[in-house]
Amino acid sequence: MSKYKKVYHDIKAKISNGTLVAKQELPSESELMQHYGFSKDTIRKALSLLEINGYIQKQQGRNSIVLERHLPKPQILSEIKTVSELNHSSSHQVKTTLSSLYIVQGEEELMHIFNVNEQIDFYRIGRTREIDGERVEYEVSYFDRRIVPFINRDIAEQSIYHYLESELGLKISHSQREIVFRYANEEEENTLDLGEYNMIVSVTSTTYLADGRPFQYGSISYRPDKITFASTATREIKHSSTN
Amino acid sequence: MSKYKKVYHDIKAKISNGTLVAKQELPSESELMQHYGFSKDTIRKALSLLEINGYIQKQQGRNSIVLERHLPKPQILSEIKTVSELNHSSSHQVKTTLSSLYIVQGEEELMHIFNVNEQIDFYRIGRTREIDGERVEYEVSYFDRRIVPFINRDIAEQSIYHYLESELGLKISHSQREIVFRYANEEEENTLDLGEYNMIVSVTSTTYLADGRPFQYGSISYRPDKITFASTATREIKHSSTN
DNA sequence: CGTCATTTGTCCGTATGTATA
DNA sequence: CTATACATACGGACAAATGAC
């Protein structure tokens, strides 16, 4: 791991475990340089990362300060996390069930998003997520078969992302998402335990590889009481960097 | 303006006006260095900014590529925008009405968030937003009077943020937000034109000054069909840096 | 399959500007 | 006004990934 990431993880850990407390000042950049034995550039990259991810607040002319930690419960919108990754931190019983897996061709929406003709086919995967025995999430996902030529039941029931990254060696880069709140359609009413609710939260996403090609499109429908989003917003464009 | 911000805005403009098109490659860093006559560090900061804000995609070993532009409609979650700023880009008729303005003391939730006792008082401002004649947003906002000692009707009906930044000279830094989906309460049913809906989208936020002090807490309730959120997520922590 | 030129990523040292206290 | 601390900028060295051969 690079030096600036080591410093980032080190300070982040100190904030998480309470060694550094909210509103407290961090050591100055020059003190951190001495402490870690790294250059100014390296320390500054680590601090910028901490700021972007909402752990600290920098201000010219004074030491950085530690921010209050946002609640651990809600989904952080700036991270792509898979279900199994999310489950690590959860004390609830989560079960993923594959409800459908087949190949489709010529769907208008897909052809438009992937900018392809009706010759190209896609895996269509439907999955339901049960949390503590209630079906509260329903996911429909499409994968471009030119990039993901093979998926079976096993893979679809386990972690698809792990398969893509480890087995196929794909480099997943980023994802564009849109969140809407709308009435549930028939499919969602059938596959989810909506109870009294007649609306769902729908998160639609397109995911891209490091080389810029889109390879996945889909949406996840949530029962409204089972989802919360968190985000940190800044007043100006956030400085940034050297990568 | 600093050099790296100039480069950032220049390339951003070229992407926005179509001089640079999606999937196209940017010039290499060394070519950009020559073109602008700036150092590698400066060019790299600009490119990192463009990547963080979702305009380009970087990958080690090859030139950066231009990403598809996300739709301009939805709210971008990583920016703090005031109503009047949002209205610039909109072709709709927007009207903000002040529905209440008074001072409160000793509210449990506020005392907890601002970590103060019941001696401290807050402005409580209720505002309704009409879009094309329909009341679709209702905002309740609290301001710490030690930081914002005076607000009147005029200010509350115009832009509060402009007043805080220009008149009071406050430096607004960042904001933590949480989005939940729930049934409308009585106040929301009365102040909003909810029509057939009985649920709302609620965005709760705490806003901080550059020195880390929280000065504002509040929530905005939206009619479900009038709000969409957009965000870009990354698979790994986003590098960053040198500020 | 390795080789090699190109390109980006990391790290360092230094100088100067600007905000804070 | 001054000392301190962060912000911007430059130039150079080496590492790592990519693509073409």
Short mmCIF file of C-alpha atoms (C1' of nucleotides) in Angstrom, two decimals:
data_model
loop_
_atom_site.label_atom_id
_atom_site.label_comp_id
_atom_site.label_asym_id
_atom_site.label_seq_id
_atom_site.Cartn_x
_atom_site.Cartn_y
_atom_site.Cartn_z
CA MET A 1 0.00 0.00 0.00
CA SER A 2 1.18 3.51 -0.79
CA LYS A 3 2.40 5.74 1.99
CA TYR A 4 -0.38 8.29 1.78
CA LYS A 5 -2.96 5.50 2.06
CA LYS A 6 -1.18 4.13 5.11
CA VAL A 7 -1.36 7.54 6.77
CA TYR A 8 -5.00 7.87 5.69
CA HIS A 9 -5.94 4.51 7.20
CA ASP A 10 -3.91 5.16 10.33
CA ILE A 11 -5.57 8.48 11.11
CA LYS A 12 -8.98 7.16 10.09
CA ALA A 13 -8.51 4.29 12.56
CA LYS A 14 -7.56 6.73 15.31
CA ILE A 15 -10.74 8.65 14.66
CA SER A 16 -12.88 5.52 14.55
CA ASN A 17 -11.50 4.02 17.75
CA GLY A 18 -11.68 7.27 19.65
CA THR A 19 -7.98 8.08 19.95
CA LEU A 20 -8.83 11.26 18.11
CA VAL A 21 -12.10 12.81 19.20
CA ALA A 22 -14.44 15.17 17.38
CA LYS A 23 -13.52 18.87 17.49
CA GLN A 24 -9.99 18.00 18.51
CA GLU A 25 -7.16 19.34 16.43
CA LEU A 26 -4.87 17.11 14.45
CA PRO A 27 -1.13 17.69 14.63
CA SER A 28 0.11 20.16 12.05
CA GLU A 29 1.36 18.95 8.70
CA SER A 30 4.98 19.45 9.69
CA GLU A 31 4.45 17.48 12.89
CA LEU A 32 2.85 14.67 10.94
CA MET A 33 5.77 14.75 8.51
CA GLN A 34 8.14 14.19 11.40
CA HIS A 35 5.94 11.62 13.07
CA TYR A 36 5.59 9.45 9.99
CA GLY A 37 8.88 10.38 8.37
CA PHE A 38 7.13 11.16 5.08
CA SER A 39 7.19 14.22 2.88
CA LYS A 40 4.74 17.10 2.98
CA ASP A 41 3.12 15.97 -0.26
CA THR A 42 2.36 12.54 1.13
CA ILE A 43 0.88 13.85 4.37
CA ARG A 44 -1.24 16.36 2.46
CA LYS A 45 -2.67 13.68 0.19
CA ALA A 46 -3.72 11.66 3.23
CA LEU A 47 -5.35 14.69 4.86
CA SER A 48 -7.19 15.61 1.66
CA LEU A 49 -8.53 12.09 1.47
CA LEU A 50 -9.71 12.29 5.06
CA GLU A 51 -11.43 15.57 4.30
CA ILE A 52 -13.13 14.34 1.13
CA ASN A 53 -14.46 11.32 2.97
CA GLY A 54 -15.82 13.48 5.75
CA TYR A 55 -13.49 12.61 8.61
CA ILE A 56 -11.72 15.91 9.10
CA GLN A 57 -12.09 19.54 8.17
CA LYS A 58 -9.17 21.50 6.80
CA GLN A 59 -8.81 25.24 6.94
CA GLN A 60 -5.95 27.34 5.73
CA GLY A 61 -3.94 28.86 8.53
CA ARG A 62 -4.92 26.45 11.30
CA ASN A 63 -4.69 22.80 12.11
CA SER A 64 -7.27 20.40 10.76
CA ILE A 65 -10.05 19.37 13.09
CA VAL A 66 -11.85 16.06 13.53
CA LEU A 67 -15.50 16.05 12.49
CA GLU A 68 -18.39 14.32 14.19
CA ARG A 69 -18.82 10.89 12.74
CA HIS A 70 -21.98 10.38 10.76
CA LEU A 71 -24.11 7.49 11.90
CA PRO A 72 -22.92 4.08 10.83
CA LYS A 73 -26.36 2.88 9.77
CA PRO A 74 -27.18 4.63 6.53
CA GLN A 75 -25.76 3.75 3.15
CA ILE A 76 -22.98 6.08 2.13
CA LEU A 77 -23.85 7.19 -1.35
CA SER A 78 -20.33 7.65 -2.61
CA GLU A 79 -19.29 4.03 -2.23
CA ILE A 80 -20.13 0.99 -4.30
CA LYS A 81 -20.72 -1.73 -1.77
CA THR A 82 -21.92 -5.20 -2.51
CA VAL A 83 -24.45 -6.96 -0.35
CA SER A 84 -21.93 -9.26 1.27
CA GLU A 85 -19.69 -6.32 2.06
CA LEU A 86 -22.58 -4.49 3.67
CA ASN A 87 -23.47 -7.56 5.68
CA HIS A 88 -20.16 -7.65 7.44
CA SER A 89 -21.09 -4.63 9.48
CA SER A 90 -24.64 -5.76 10.10
CA SER A 91 -25.95 -7.81 12.96
CA HIS A 92 -29.02 -8.83 11.01
CA GLN A 93 -29.69 -12.05 9.23
CA VAL A 94 -29.53 -11.47 5.51
CA LYS A 95 -30.44 -13.95 2.81
CA THR A 96 -30.21 -13.46 -0.94
CA THR A 97 -32.47 -15.52 -3.18
CA LEU A 98 -32.11 -15.83 -6.90
CA SER A 99 -35.57 -15.44 -8.38
CA SER A 100 -34.70 -15.43 -12.08
CA LEU A 101 -31.71 -15.74 -14.40
CA TYR A 102 -31.96 -15.63 -18.17
CA ILE A 103 -30.70 -13.95 -21.30
CA VAL A 104 -32.51 -11.08 -23.00
CA GLN A 105 -32.07 -9.26 -26.29
CA GLY A 106 -33.44 -6.16 -27.94
CA GLU A 107 -34.82 -4.32 -24.91
CA GLU A 108 -35.15 -0.65 -25.81
CA GLU A 109 -33.87 0.79 -22.55
CA LEU A 110 -30.76 -1.38 -22.56
CA MET A 111 -29.97 -0.72 -26.21
CA HIS A 112 -30.11 2.98 -25.50
CA ILE A 113 -27.97 2.91 -22.36
CA PHE A 114 -25.31 0.61 -23.77
CA ASN A 115 -25.61 2.18 -27.19
CA VAL A 116 -25.88 -1.17 -28.99
CA ASN A 117 -28.21 -2.82 -31.47
CA GLU A 118 -30.58 -5.73 -30.87
CA GLN A 119 -27.87 -8.28 -31.66
CA ILE A 120 -26.21 -7.84 -28.28
CA ASP A 121 -27.56 -9.97 -25.46
CA PHE A 122 -27.60 -9.44 -21.71
CA TYR A 123 -27.94 -11.54 -18.61
CA ARG A 124 -31.00 -10.53 -16.65
CA ILE A 125 -30.74 -11.41 -12.97
CA GLY A 126 -33.56 -10.99 -10.46
CA ARG A 127 -32.69 -11.30 -6.80
CA THR A 128 -34.58 -10.83 -3.55
CA ARG A 129 -32.98 -9.87 -0.27
CA GLU A 130 -34.51 -11.00 2.99
CA ILE A 131 -33.51 -9.21 6.15
CA ASP A 132 -34.59 -10.87 9.39
CA GLY A 133 -37.09 -12.94 7.43
CA GLU A 134 -38.75 -10.06 5.56
CA ARG A 135 -38.30 -9.56 1.82
CA VAL A 136 -37.39 -5.87 1.76
CA GLU A 137 -35.14 -5.51 -1.32
CA TYR A 138 -35.66 -6.56 -4.91
CA GLU A 139 -32.90 -6.20 -7.46
CA VAL A 140 -32.97 -6.50 -11.23
CA SER A 141 -29.61 -6.37 -12.93
CA TYR A 142 -28.42 -6.61 -16.55
CA PHE A 143 -24.88 -7.57 -17.58
CA ASP A 144 -23.37 -7.09 -21.03
CA ARG A 145 -22.46 -10.62 -22.18
CA ARG A 146 -19.54 -9.38 -24.28
CA ILE A 147 -17.90 -8.49 -20.96
CA VAL A 148 -19.51 -11.07 -18.68
CA PRO A 149 -19.95 -14.11 -20.93
CA PHE A 150 -20.99 -16.55 -18.22
CA ILE A 151 -22.98 -16.44 -15.00
CA ASN A 152 -24.62 -19.43 -13.30
CA ARG A 153 -26.93 -19.90 -10.31
CA ASP A 154 -24.04 -20.31 -7.89
CA ILE A 155 -22.38 -17.08 -8.91
CA ALA A 156 -25.64 -15.16 -8.92
CA GLU A 157 -26.53 -16.40 -5.44
CA GLN A 158 -23.09 -15.59 -4.06
CA SER A 159 -21.29 -12.38 -4.83
CA ILE A 160 -21.35 -11.36 -8.48
CA TYR A 161 -18.85 -8.58 -7.89
CA HIS A 162 -16.34 -10.93 -6.33
CA TYR A 163 -16.65 -13.16 -9.39
CA LEU A 164 -16.18 -10.23 -11.77
CA GLU A 165 -13.17 -8.83 -9.96
CA SER A 166 -11.38 -11.98 -8.85
CA GLU A 167 -12.30 -14.52 -11.51
CA LEU A 168 -12.74 -12.37 -14.59
CA GLY A 169 -10.17 -9.77 -13.53
CA LEU A 170 -12.44 -6.86 -14.37
CA LYS A 171 -11.61 -3.48 -12.95
CA ILE A 172 -14.73 -1.86 -11.67
CA SER A 173 -14.41 1.89 -11.58
CA HIS A 174 -17.52 3.89 -10.83
CA SER A 175 -21.26 3.95 -10.94
CA GLN A 176 -23.85 6.59 -11.72
CA ARG A 177 -26.99 6.38 -9.65
CA GLU A 178 -30.37 7.91 -9.59
CA ILE A 179 -32.78 7.65 -6.68
CA VAL A 180 -36.53 8.06 -7.03
CA PHE A 181 -39.47 7.44 -4.73
CA ARG A 182 -42.50 6.04 -6.54
CA TYR A 183 -45.48 3.69 -6.42
CA ALA A 184 -44.58 0.01 -6.47
CA ASN A 185 -45.30 -1.90 -9.66
CA GLU A 186 -46.88 -5.33 -9.77
CA GLU A 187 -43.57 -7.20 -9.82
CA GLU A 188 -42.43 -5.38 -6.70
CA GLU A 189 -45.70 -5.95 -4.90
CA ASN A 190 -45.37 -9.67 -5.59
CA THR A 191 -41.72 -10.11 -4.67
CA LEU A 192 -41.51 -7.80 -1.67
CA ASP A 193 -43.19 -7.89 1.74
CA LEU A 194 -44.45 -4.34 1.45
CA GLY A 195 -47.12 -4.62 4.13
CA GLU A 196 -49.11 -1.38 4.26
CA TYR A 197 -46.73 0.46 1.93
CA ASN A 198 -47.62 1.06 -1.69
CA MET A 199 -44.45 3.01 -2.54
CA ILE A 200 -40.85 1.96 -2.95
CA VAL A 201 -37.44 3.63 -3.15
CA SER A 202 -35.77 2.78 -6.43
CA VAL A 203 -32.03 3.14 -6.98
CA THR A 204 -31.08 2.83 -10.63
CA SER A 205 -27.43 2.49 -11.50
CA THR A 206 -25.09 2.10 -14.43
CA THR A 207 -21.68 0.71 -13.57
CA TYR A 208 -18.52 1.26 -15.59
CA LEU A 209 -15.17 -0.46 -15.95
CA ALA A 210 -11.88 1.36 -15.52
CA ASP A 211 -11.61 1.72 -19.30
CA GLY A 212 -14.93 3.53 -19.44
CA ARG A 213 -17.15 0.79 -20.85
CA PRO A 214 -20.52 0.31 -19.12
CA PHE A 215 -21.08 -3.33 -18.21
CA GLN A 216 -24.00 -3.32 -15.80
CA TYR A 217 -27.35 -1.62 -15.55
CA GLY A 218 -30.03 -2.26 -13.02
CA SER A 219 -32.19 -1.11 -10.18
CA ILE A 220 -32.81 -2.03 -6.60
CA SER A 221 -36.21 -1.46 -5.01
CA TYR A 222 -36.35 -0.94 -1.26
CA ARG A 223 -39.20 -0.88 1.18
CA PRO A 224 -39.19 2.79 2.31
CA ASP A 225 -38.63 2.10 6.00
CA LYS A 226 -35.62 -0.09 5.31
CA ILE A 227 -33.40 2.39 3.56
CA THR A 228 -31.67 5.63 4.52
CA PHE A 229 -29.01 7.49 2.59
CA ALA A 230 -26.26 9.67 3.94
CA SER A 231 -24.01 12.07 2.14
CA THR A 232 -21.64 14.92 2.77
CA ALA A 233 -22.01 17.99 0.62
CA THR A 234 -19.56 20.84 0.19
CA ARG A 235 -20.23 24.48 -0.53
CA GLU A 236 -17.52 24.80 -3.17
CA ILE A 237 -15.85 22.41 -5.50
CA LYS A 238 -13.62 20.33 -3.38
CA HIS A 239 -10.02 20.91 -4.07
CA SER A 240 -8.28 17.87 -4.83
CA SER A 241 -5.33 16.57 -6.14
CA THR A 242 -2.42 14.81 -7.33
CA ASN A 243 -3.38 11.39 -8.43
CA MET B 1 -8.04 32.00 -9.41
CA SER B 2 -5.35 29.37 -9.00
CA LYS B 3 -3.85 27.74 -12.06
CA TYR B 4 -5.23 24.26 -11.44
CA LYS B 5 -8.73 25.68 -11.10
CA LYS B 6 -8.30 27.52 -14.37
CA VAL B 7 -7.34 24.30 -16.12
CA TYR B 8 -10.22 22.51 -14.39
CA HIS B 9 -12.77 25.08 -15.55
CA ASP B 10 -11.29 25.20 -19.04
CA ILE B 11 -11.50 21.45 -19.61
CA LYS B 12 -14.89 21.26 -17.90
CA ALA B 13 -16.16 23.93 -20.29
CA LYS B 14 -14.81 21.97 -23.27
CA ILE B 15 -16.71 18.92 -22.09
CA SER B 16 -19.89 20.87 -21.46
CA ASN B 17 -19.91 22.65 -24.81
CA GLY B 18 -19.06 19.52 -26.75
CA THR B 19 -15.50 20.32 -27.81
CA LEU B 20 -14.58 17.18 -25.93
CA VAL B 21 -17.02 14.32 -26.42
CA ALA B 22 -17.76 11.29 -24.28
CA LYS B 23 -15.41 8.32 -24.69
CA GLN B 24 -12.84 10.54 -26.34
CA GLU B 25 -9.35 10.62 -24.91
CA LEU B 26 -7.89 13.71 -23.32
CA PRO B 27 -4.36 14.78 -24.25
CA SER B 28 -1.71 13.20 -22.05
CA GLU B 29 -0.46 15.02 -18.97
CA SER B 30 2.74 16.05 -20.68
CA GLU B 31 0.81 17.42 -23.66
CA LEU B 32 -1.41 19.39 -21.30
CA MET B 33 1.67 20.68 -19.48
CA GLN B 34 2.99 22.02 -22.76
CA HIS B 35 -0.37 23.36 -23.88
CA TYR B 36 -0.99 25.33 -20.69
CA GLY B 37 2.63 25.92 -19.78
CA PHE B 38 2.02 24.65 -16.23
CA SER B 39 3.80 22.02 -14.21
CA LYS B 40 2.81 18.37 -13.93
CA ASP B 41 1.52 18.89 -10.39
CA THR B 42 -0.86 21.62 -11.50
CA ILE B 43 -2.23 19.63 -14.44
CA ARG B 44 -2.69 16.56 -12.28
CA LYS B 45 -4.66 18.49 -9.67
CA ALA B 46 -7.02 19.74 -12.36
CA LEU B 47 -7.51 16.24 -13.76
CA SER B 48 -8.15 14.78 -10.31
CA LEU B 49 -10.78 17.42 -9.73
CA LEU B 50 -12.42 16.55 -13.02
CA GLU B 51 -12.42 12.90 -12.06
CA ILE B 52 -13.83 13.47 -8.57
CA ASN B 53 -16.64 15.53 -10.01
CA GLY B 54 -17.47 12.84 -12.53
CA TYR B 55 -16.32 14.49 -15.77
CA ILE B 56 -13.46 12.21 -16.72
CA GLN B 57 -12.12 8.78 -15.88
CA LYS B 58 -8.45 8.28 -15.15
CA GLN B 59 -6.57 5.03 -15.45
CA GLN B 60 -2.90 4.44 -14.88
CA GLY B 61 -1.00 3.76 -18.08
CA ARG B 62 -3.40 5.42 -20.50
CA ASN B 63 -4.91 8.78 -21.23
CA SER B 64 -7.97 9.92 -19.36
CA ILE B 65 -11.32 9.56 -21.07
CA VAL B 66 -14.37 11.77 -21.03
CA LEU B 67 -17.43 10.31 -19.28
CA GLU B 68 -21.04 10.58 -20.36
CA ARG B 69 -22.60 13.56 -18.70
CA HIS B 70 -25.18 12.74 -16.11
CA LEU B 71 -28.53 14.35 -16.61
CA PRO B 72 -28.76 17.95 -15.51
CA LYS B 73 -32.18 17.50 -13.90
CA PRO B 74 -31.62 15.68 -10.64
CA GLN B 75 -30.09 17.21 -7.55
CA ILE B 76 -26.43 16.45 -7.21
CA LEU B 77 -25.96 15.28 -3.66
CA SER B 78 -22.41 16.45 -3.18
CA GLU B 79 -23.14 20.14 -3.60
CA ILE B 80 -24.77 22.59 -1.25
CA LYS B 81 -27.01 24.66 -3.45
CA THR B 82 -29.41 27.27 -2.32
CA VAL B 83 -32.82 27.66 -3.84
CA SER B 84 -31.97 30.74 -5.81
CA GLU B 85 -28.89 29.05 -7.20
CA LEU B 86 -30.95 26.07 -8.27
CA ASN B 87 -33.48 28.34 -9.91
CA HIS B 88 -30.97 29.77 -12.33
CA SER B 89 -30.84 26.51 -14.21
CA SER B 90 -34.55 25.89 -14.05
CA SER B 91 -37.18 26.99 -16.52
CA HIS B 92 -39.92 26.64 -13.95
CA GLN B 93 -41.54 29.33 -11.91
CA VAL B 94 -40.39 29.04 -8.33
CA LYS B 95 -41.70 31.02 -5.40
CA THR B 96 -40.55 30.85 -1.80
CA THR B 97 -42.98 31.85 0.94
CA LEU B 98 -42.05 32.44 4.52
CA SER B 99 -44.61 30.66 6.65
CA SER B 100 -43.10 31.21 10.10
CA LEU B 101 -40.15 32.91 11.77
CA TYR B 102 -39.57 32.87 15.51
CA ILE B 103 -37.10 32.05 18.24
CA VAL B 104 -37.09 28.76 20.13
CA GLN B 105 -35.24 27.47 23.16
CA GLY B 106 -34.77 24.15 24.90
CA GLU B 107 -35.76 21.75 22.12
CA GLU B 108 -34.26 18.36 22.89
CA GLU B 109 -33.17 17.49 19.37
CA LEU B 110 -31.39 20.80 18.86
CA MET B 111 -29.68 20.72 22.24
CA HIS B 112 -28.32 17.32 21.38
CA ILE B 113 -27.11 18.19 17.89
CA PHE B 114 -25.50 21.47 18.84
CA ASN B 115 -24.40 20.09 22.18
CA VAL B 116 -25.73 23.04 24.14
CA ASN B 117 -28.00 23.61 27.13
CA GLU B 118 -31.47 25.14 27.16
CA GLN B 119 -30.07 28.67 27.55
CA ILE B 120 -29.09 28.84 23.90
CA ASP B 121 -31.77 30.03 21.50
CA PHE B 122 -32.33 29.40 17.81
CA TYR B 123 -34.17 30.99 14.94
CA ARG B 124 -36.80 28.64 13.59
CA ILE B 125 -37.72 29.37 9.99
CA GLY B 126 -40.49 27.63 8.08
CA ARG B 127 -40.61 28.14 4.33
CA THR B 128 -42.71 26.73 1.53
CA ARG B 129 -41.56 26.41 -2.06
CA GLU B 130 -44.04 26.61 -4.88
CA ILE B 131 -43.04 25.27 -8.26
CA ASP B 132 -45.37 26.16 -11.11
CA GLY B 133 -48.04 27.03 -8.59
CA GLU B 134 -47.89 23.82 -6.56
CA ARG B 135 -46.50 23.71 -3.03
CA VAL B 136 -44.12 20.78 -3.31
CA GLU B 137 -41.36 21.58 -0.79
CA TYR B 138 -41.53 22.49 2.87
CA GLU B 139 -38.44 23.48 4.79
CA VAL B 140 -37.85 23.92 8.50
CA SER B 141 -34.49 25.35 9.46
CA TYR B 142 -32.84 26.27 12.77
CA PHE B 143 -29.96 28.73 13.12
CA ASP B 144 -27.74 29.12 16.17
CA ARG B 145 -28.23 32.72 17.29
CA ARG B 146 -24.74 32.97 18.71
CA ILE B 147 -23.56 32.76 15.08
CA VAL B 148 -26.57 34.27 13.30
CA PRO B 149 -27.82 36.89 15.74
CA PHE B 150 -30.35 38.50 13.42
CA ILE B 151 -32.70 37.40 10.65
CA ASN B 152 -35.77 39.26 9.46
CA ARG B 153 -38.61 38.54 7.02
CA ASP B 154 -36.76 40.07 4.09
CA ILE B 155 -33.68 37.96 4.59
CA ALA B 156 -35.67 34.79 5.15
CA GLU B 157 -37.70 35.35 2.00
CA GLN B 158 -34.62 36.07 -0.06
CA SER B 159 -31.46 34.03 0.16
CA ILE B 160 -30.35 33.27 3.70
CA TYR B 161 -27.04 31.87 2.49
CA HIS B 162 -26.21 35.00 0.59
CA TYR B 163 -26.85 36.99 3.76
CA LEU B 164 -24.66 34.68 5.83
CA GLU B 165 -21.77 34.69 3.39
CA SER B 166 -21.81 38.26 2.11
CA GLU B 167 -23.23 40.22 5.03
CA LEU B 168 -22.04 38.25 8.03
CA GLY B 169 -18.86 37.01 6.36
CA LEU B 170 -19.39 33.43 7.49
CA LYS B 171 -17.43 30.69 5.76
CA ILE B 172 -19.72 27.81 5.04
CA SER B 173 -17.84 24.59 4.71
CA HIS B 174 -19.87 21.42 4.46
CA SER B 175 -23.09 19.72 5.34
CA GLN B 176 -24.05 16.24 6.47
CA ARG B 177 -27.30 14.94 5.09
CA GLU B 178 -29.61 12.07 5.66
CA ILE B 179 -32.44 11.07 3.38
CA VAL B 180 -35.42 9.12 4.64
CA PHE B 181 -38.77 8.12 3.16
CA ARG B 182 -41.77 8.26 5.48
CA TYR B 183 -45.41 9.14 5.96
CA ALA B 184 -46.18 12.84 5.97
CA ASN B 185 -46.96 14.41 9.31
CA GLU B 186 -49.82 16.82 9.90
CA GLU B 187 -47.72 19.93 9.32
CA GLU B 188 -46.57 18.61 5.96
CA GLU B 189 -50.08 17.63 4.92
CA ASN B 190 -51.25 21.14 5.67
CA THR B 191 -48.43 23.07 4.03
CA LEU B 192 -47.86 20.91 0.95
CA ASP B 193 -50.06 20.10 -2.04
CA LEU B 194 -49.57 16.37 -1.64
CA GLY B 195 -52.57 15.32 -3.71
CA GLU B 196 -52.96 11.57 -3.55
CA TYR B 197 -49.61 11.03 -1.80
CA ASN B 198 -49.41 10.34 1.89
CA MET B 199 -45.63 9.91 2.00
CA ILE B 200 -42.75 12.36 1.59
CA VAL B 201 -39.00 12.42 1.05
CA SER B 202 -37.23 14.10 3.94
CA VAL B 203 -33.69 15.45 3.68
CA THR B 204 -32.23 16.37 7.06
CA SER B 205 -29.01 18.31 7.18
CA THR B 206 -26.55 19.84 9.59
CA THR B 207 -24.34 22.55 8.13
CA TYR B 208 -20.92 23.53 9.47
CA LEU B 209 -18.67 26.55 9.25
CA ALA B 210 -15.07 26.32 8.09
CA ASP B 211 -13.91 26.28 11.71
CA GLY B 212 -16.00 23.19 12.42
CA ARG B 213 -18.88 24.76 14.36
CA PRO B 214 -22.38 23.64 13.36
CA PHE B 215 -24.65 26.63 12.77
CA GLN B 216 -27.68 25.23 10.97
CA TYR B 217 -29.92 22.22 11.33
CA GLY B 218 -33.06 21.49 9.43
CA SER B 219 -35.03 19.35 7.06
CA ILE B 220 -36.73 19.74 3.72
CA SER B 221 -39.78 17.64 2.86
CA TYR B 222 -40.46 16.93 -0.80
CA ARG B 223 -43.45 15.54 -2.62
CA PRO B 224 -42.13 12.21 -3.96
CA ASP B 225 -42.66 12.93 -7.64
CA LYS B 226 -40.82 16.24 -7.44
CA ILE B 227 -37.43 15.05 -6.30
CA THR B 228 -34.72 12.85 -7.80
CA PHE B 229 -31.21 12.40 -6.48
CA ALA B 230 -28.13 11.64 -8.49
CA SER B 231 -24.75 10.56 -7.31
CA THR B 232 -21.54 9.04 -8.55
CA ALA B 233 -20.11 6.21 -6.50
CA THR B 234 -16.63 4.74 -6.71
CA ARG B 235 -15.50 1.22 -6.02
CA GLU B 236 -12.47 2.30 -4.01
CA ILE B 237 -11.62 5.27 -1.90
CA LYS B 238 -10.99 8.08 -4.26
CA HIS B 239 -7.45 9.15 -4.26
CA SER B 240 -7.09 12.68 -3.84
CA SER B 241 -5.10 15.27 -2.50
CA THR B 242 -2.70 18.01 -2.29
CA ASN B 243 -4.73 20.78 -0.91
"C1'" DC C 1 5.07 -14.78 -23.87
"C1'" DG C 2 8.24 -11.15 -22.79
"C1'" DT C 3 9.98 -6.41 -24.37
"C1'" DC C 4 9.67 -1.66 -24.74
"C1'" DA C 5 7.90 3.02 -25.23
"C1'" DT C 6 4.26 5.74 -23.32
"C1'" DT C 7 1.42 7.31 -19.64
"C1'" DT C 8 -0.12 7.77 -15.17
"C1'" DG C 9 0.90 7.15 -9.94
"C1'" DT C 10 3.79 8.06 -5.93
"C1'" DC C 11 7.19 10.54 -3.45
"C1'" DC C 12 10.57 13.96 -2.47
"C1'" DG C 13 12.60 18.82 -1.80
"C1'" DT C 14 12.00 23.59 -2.30
"C1'" DA C 15 10.00 28.16 -2.94
"C1'" DT C 16 6.38 31.36 -2.43
"C1'" DG C 17 1.55 32.96 -1.41
"C1'" DT C 18 -2.21 33.51 1.87
"C1'" DA C 19 -5.05 32.85 6.02
"C1'" DT C 20 -5.08 32.51 11.04
"C1'" DA C 21 -4.17 33.72 15.64
"C1'" DC D 1 3.18 43.05 13.04
"C1'" DT D 2 4.77 38.41 13.44
"C1'" DA D 3 4.95 33.52 13.78
"C1'" DT D 4 2.56 29.52 12.38
"C1'" DA D 5 0.05 26.65 9.30
"C1'" DC D 6 -2.07 25.48 5.20
"C1'" DA D 7 -2.32 26.28 -0.25
"C1'" DT D 8 -0.21 26.52 -4.64
"C1'" DA D 9 3.40 25.63 -7.84
"C1'" DC D 10 7.64 23.73 -9.82
"C1'" DG D 11 11.01 20.09 -11.11
"C1'" DG D 12 12.87 15.71 -10.70
"C1'" DA D 13 13.17 10.62 -9.69
"C1'" DC D 14 11.31 6.20 -9.76
"C1'" DA D 15 7.35 2.73 -9.76
"C1'" DA D 16 3.46 0.57 -11.98
"C1'" DA D 17 0.06 -0.12 -15.61
"C1'" DT D 18 -1.07 -0.18 -20.51
"C1'" DG D 19 -0.79 -1.16 -25.36
"C1'" DA D 20 1.69 -2.43 -29.33
"C1'" DC D 21 5.01 -5.42 -31.06
#
